[in-house]
Tab-separated table of C-alpha atoms in Angstrom:
chain	number	residue	atom	x	y	z
A	1	MET	CA	279.770	194.332	373.832
A	2	GLU	CA	280.803	193.939	377.474
A	3	ALA	CA	279.060	197.186	378.375
A	4	ARG	CA	275.760	195.805	376.774
A	5	ARG	CA	276.074	192.596	378.831
A	6	LEU	CA	276.688	194.557	381.989
A	7	ALA	CA	273.676	196.785	381.215
A	8	ILE	CA	271.433	193.734	380.765
A	9	LEU	CA	272.687	192.210	383.961
A	10	TYR	CA	272.158	195.480	385.730
A	11	SER	CA	268.576	195.562	384.473
A	12	HIS	CA	268.026	192.213	386.209
A	13	LEU	CA	269.577	193.491	389.438
A	14	CYS	CA	267.814	196.902	389.478
A	15	PRO	CA	264.830	196.885	387.095
A	16	PHE	CA	263.410	200.167	388.420
A	17	ARG	CA	266.287	202.704	388.585
A	18	SER	CA	265.838	205.676	390.778
A	19	PRO	CA	268.067	208.760	391.212
A	20	SER	CA	269.340	207.295	394.499
A	21	VAL	CA	270.805	204.213	392.694
A	22	PRO	CA	274.512	204.622	391.945
A	23	SER	CA	275.762	204.483	388.341
A	24	LEU	CA	276.086	201.132	386.576
A	25	SER	CA	279.870	201.083	386.658
A	26	SER	CA	279.991	201.626	390.454
A	27	ILE	CA	277.739	198.675	391.430
A	28	VAL	CA	277.878	196.078	388.553
A	29	SER	CA	280.838	193.974	387.779
A	30	PRO	CA	280.930	190.790	385.652
A	31	SER	CA	279.139	188.018	387.497
A	32	ALA	CA	281.307	185.363	389.123
A	33	CYS	CA	279.080	183.049	387.160
A	34	ALA	CA	280.529	184.427	383.966
A	35	PRO	CA	282.652	181.960	381.911
A	36	GLN	CA	285.806	184.080	382.443
A	37	SER	CA	285.811	183.036	386.088
A	38	LYS	CA	287.672	179.800	387.033
A	39	GLU	CA	285.316	179.324	389.974
A	40	THR	CA	281.618	180.095	390.322
A	41	PHE	CA	280.262	181.799	393.403
A	42	PRO	CA	276.466	181.319	393.265
A	43	HIS	CA	276.081	183.963	395.983
A	44	ASP	CA	276.963	186.529	393.273
A	45	CYS	CA	274.471	185.071	390.763
A	46	VAL	CA	271.328	187.098	390.388
A	47	PHE	CA	269.185	183.982	389.920
A	48	CYS	CA	270.700	182.338	393.035
A	49	GLN	CA	269.863	185.567	394.938
A	50	ILE	CA	266.271	185.296	393.750
A	51	ILE	CA	266.064	181.613	394.682
A	52	ARG	CA	267.404	182.358	398.187
A	53	GLY	CA	264.954	185.261	398.511
A	54	ASP	CA	267.721	187.858	398.678
A	55	SER	CA	266.448	189.652	395.513
A	56	PRO	CA	262.865	190.406	394.574
A	57	ALA	CA	261.099	188.719	391.611
A	58	PHE	CA	257.612	188.081	390.408
A	59	LYS	CA	257.312	184.329	390.986
A	60	LEU	CA	254.858	182.514	388.791
A	61	TYR	CA	255.598	178.928	389.749
A	62	GLU	CA	257.874	177.040	392.193
A	63	ASP	CA	258.597	173.412	393.017
A	64	ASP	CA	261.509	171.495	394.500
A	65	MET	CA	263.561	171.606	391.272
A	66	CYS	CA	262.758	174.879	389.531
A	67	LEU	CA	261.315	178.335	389.763
A	68	CYS	CA	259.551	180.407	387.072
A	69	ILE	CA	259.708	184.221	387.255
A	70	LEU	CA	258.793	187.081	385.042
A	71	ASP	CA	261.763	188.485	383.126
A	72	THR	CA	262.677	192.038	384.297
A	73	ARG	CA	263.331	193.069	380.709
A	74	PRO	CA	260.497	191.343	378.829
A	75	LEU	CA	260.349	191.075	375.044
A	76	SER	CA	256.588	190.757	375.361
A	77	PRO	CA	254.044	190.861	378.233
A	78	GLY	CA	254.377	187.570	380.169
A	79	HIS	CA	258.031	186.894	379.128
A	80	SER	CA	259.163	184.405	381.771
A	81	LEU	CA	262.171	182.407	382.827
A	82	ILE	CA	262.295	178.897	384.153
A	83	ILE	CA	265.432	178.437	386.253
A	84	PRO	CA	266.771	175.466	388.179
A	85	LYS	CA	267.089	175.910	391.995
A	86	SER	CA	270.637	174.542	391.765
A	87	HIS	CA	273.353	176.600	390.105
A	88	PHE	CA	274.584	175.435	386.699
A	89	PRO	CA	276.284	177.989	384.513
A	90	SER	CA	274.981	176.708	381.143
A	91	LEU	CA	272.555	174.171	379.718
A	92	ASP	CA	275.365	171.862	378.653
A	93	THR	CA	276.566	171.616	382.282
A	94	THR	CA	273.129	171.018	383.670
A	95	PRO	CA	272.217	167.372	384.493
A	96	PRO	CA	269.609	165.798	382.193
A	97	SER	CA	267.264	165.210	385.120
A	98	VAL	CA	267.212	168.934	385.871
A	99	VAL	CA	266.713	169.880	382.232
A	100	ALA	CA	263.854	167.351	382.130
A	101	ALA	CA	262.295	168.860	385.199
A	102	MET	CA	262.463	172.313	383.742
A	103	CYS	CA	261.131	171.272	380.293
A	104	SER	CA	258.291	169.282	381.854
A	105	LYS	CA	256.853	172.509	383.282
A	106	VAL	CA	256.777	174.306	379.889
A	107	PRO	CA	253.306	173.159	378.756
A	108	PHE	CA	251.735	173.873	382.137
A	109	ILE	CA	253.287	177.346	382.573
A	110	SER	CA	253.080	178.436	378.852
A	111	ASN	CA	249.439	177.546	378.696
A	112	ALA	CA	248.690	179.756	381.692
A	113	ILE	CA	250.752	182.646	380.289
A	114	ILE	CA	249.067	182.376	376.828
A	115	LYS	CA	245.580	182.457	378.455
A	116	VAL	CA	246.390	185.446	380.701
A	117	THR	CA	248.197	187.526	377.997
A	118	GLY	CA	245.942	186.718	375.102
A	119	ALA	CA	248.925	185.429	373.103
A	120	ASP	CA	248.375	182.685	370.546
A	121	SER	CA	251.935	181.254	370.482
A	122	PHE	CA	255.217	181.332	372.264
A	123	ASN	CA	258.946	180.895	371.630
A	124	LEU	CA	261.013	178.675	373.874
A	125	LEU	CA	264.550	179.972	373.934
A	126	VAL	CA	267.873	179.077	375.567
A	127	ASN	CA	270.898	181.326	375.102
A	128	ASN	CA	273.756	178.950	375.833
A	129	GLY	CA	277.139	180.709	375.884
A	130	VAL	CA	278.385	184.171	375.159
A	131	ALA	CA	278.186	183.938	371.368
A	132	ALA	CA	274.467	182.940	371.750
A	133	GLY	CA	273.714	185.990	373.872
A	134	GLN	CA	273.783	184.439	377.351
A	135	VAL	CA	274.360	187.171	379.952
A	136	VAL	CA	273.336	185.519	383.206
A	137	PHE	CA	275.393	182.428	383.633
A	138	HIS	CA	272.785	180.316	385.434
A	139	THR	CA	270.851	177.936	383.211
A	140	HIS	CA	267.453	179.342	382.272
A	141	ILE	CA	264.766	178.811	379.652
A	142	HIS	CA	262.829	181.763	378.223
A	143	ILE	CA	259.053	181.440	377.515
A	144	ILE	CA	258.242	184.366	375.226
A	145	PRO	CA	254.492	184.881	374.491
A	146	ARG	CA	253.802	185.773	370.836
A	147	LYS	CA	250.954	187.231	368.854
A	148	ALA	CA	250.505	187.070	365.094
A	149	GLY	CA	252.307	189.922	363.378
A	150	ASP	CA	254.165	191.143	366.484
A	151	CYS	CA	257.412	191.173	364.436
A	152	LEU	CA	259.441	190.426	367.578
A	153	TRP	CA	262.383	188.907	365.837
A	154	THR	CA	264.098	190.671	362.924
A	155	SER	CA	265.310	187.249	361.821
A	156	GLU	CA	261.688	186.309	361.006
A	157	SER	CA	262.074	188.425	357.848
A	158	LEU	CA	265.307	186.649	356.831
A	159	HIS	CA	265.031	184.095	354.075
A	160	ARG	CA	266.175	180.672	355.080
A	161	ARG	CA	268.277	178.689	352.639
A	162	THR	CA	267.589	175.182	351.566
A	163	LEU	CA	269.999	172.650	353.006
A	164	LYS	CA	272.473	171.587	350.376
A	165	VAL	CA	272.661	167.842	349.856
A	166	ASP	CA	276.428	167.615	349.197
A	167	GLN	CA	279.559	166.137	350.511
A	168	GLU	CA	280.090	168.882	353.112
A	169	THR	CA	276.655	168.394	354.609
A	170	SER	CA	276.959	164.627	354.591
A	171	GLY	CA	280.339	164.884	356.260
A	172	LEU	CA	278.951	167.142	358.946
A	173	ALA	CA	276.089	164.748	359.681
A	174	ASN	CA	278.436	161.796	359.755
A	175	ARG	CA	280.867	163.486	362.192
A	176	VAL	CA	278.021	164.440	364.532
A	177	ARG	CA	276.568	160.886	364.455
A	178	GLU	CA	280.029	159.414	365.116
A	179	LEU	CA	280.619	161.700	368.056
A	180	LEU	CA	277.198	160.913	369.519
A	181	LEU	CA	277.840	157.228	369.083
A	182	ASN	CA	281.230	157.548	370.849
A	183	ILE	CA	279.606	159.487	373.701
A	184	SER	CA	276.861	156.806	374.018
A	185	GLU	CA	279.527	154.093	374.154
A	186	ASP	CA	281.518	155.977	376.724
A	187	ASN	CA	278.416	156.329	378.903
A	188	LYS	CA	277.702	152.564	378.575
A	189	ASP	CA	281.247	151.822	379.714
A	190	GLN	CA	280.815	154.112	382.689
A	191	VAL	CA	277.519	152.469	383.690
A	192	SER	CA	279.003	148.964	383.389
A	193	THR	CA	281.978	149.851	385.634
A	194	LEU	CA	279.560	151.199	388.277
A	195	SER	CA	277.564	147.955	388.441
C-alpha cells in the first residue's frame, strides 16, 4: 500500500518520466506532510511547491485564497484540483473560511471545465485521511468531469442498501447530534469568553 502511495506522489512530482530521471525509491520519500510526521514542513509538500512556483503545474484559476490546477494523473480529461494557498494537511484541519473560499469557486470552475471538455456532469471529491485514499497531505478538492456511461467508478455498479430504521441507526443519529450539539455549545462558550 505504501508503495502505491509513493507511486502516486511520484506521479505528481514527475508526471513525465524520462530515462534521465532516477528511480522512484531514490528520489521519493514519504512527504513531511504525511500524518506519520509530528511536524509538517510545507517546503516538502508538492502543492506548496506549486503554489510557490518551485514546481510546474497547469494553472486554471488563482486568487488570494486558492489555486486550481489540472491533476497530473487525471481520471478524465479536465480532472482538476482546488487547493488552498495556505498549508493544511486535511479538510478537518482547514479553517471554515478557507473551505468556503475553495467551495465557492466550484460552480465557476466546474462550468468552464464542463464546457471545454464536453462533459455533462462532474464529481466533487475530497479524500480526507489515509483510509479514504488521501496521498498528498495538503487539503484539496477534486473536480472530475463525467460523461454518461463513462463507468469511471466501479462502485457505481454496486447496489446500495436501504437504511435500516432500527435501534442501531437511531442510536448512531442520536450520538452524532449530541456530539454536534456539544461542539456548538463549546464554540459559543469560546466566543463569549472572547467578547
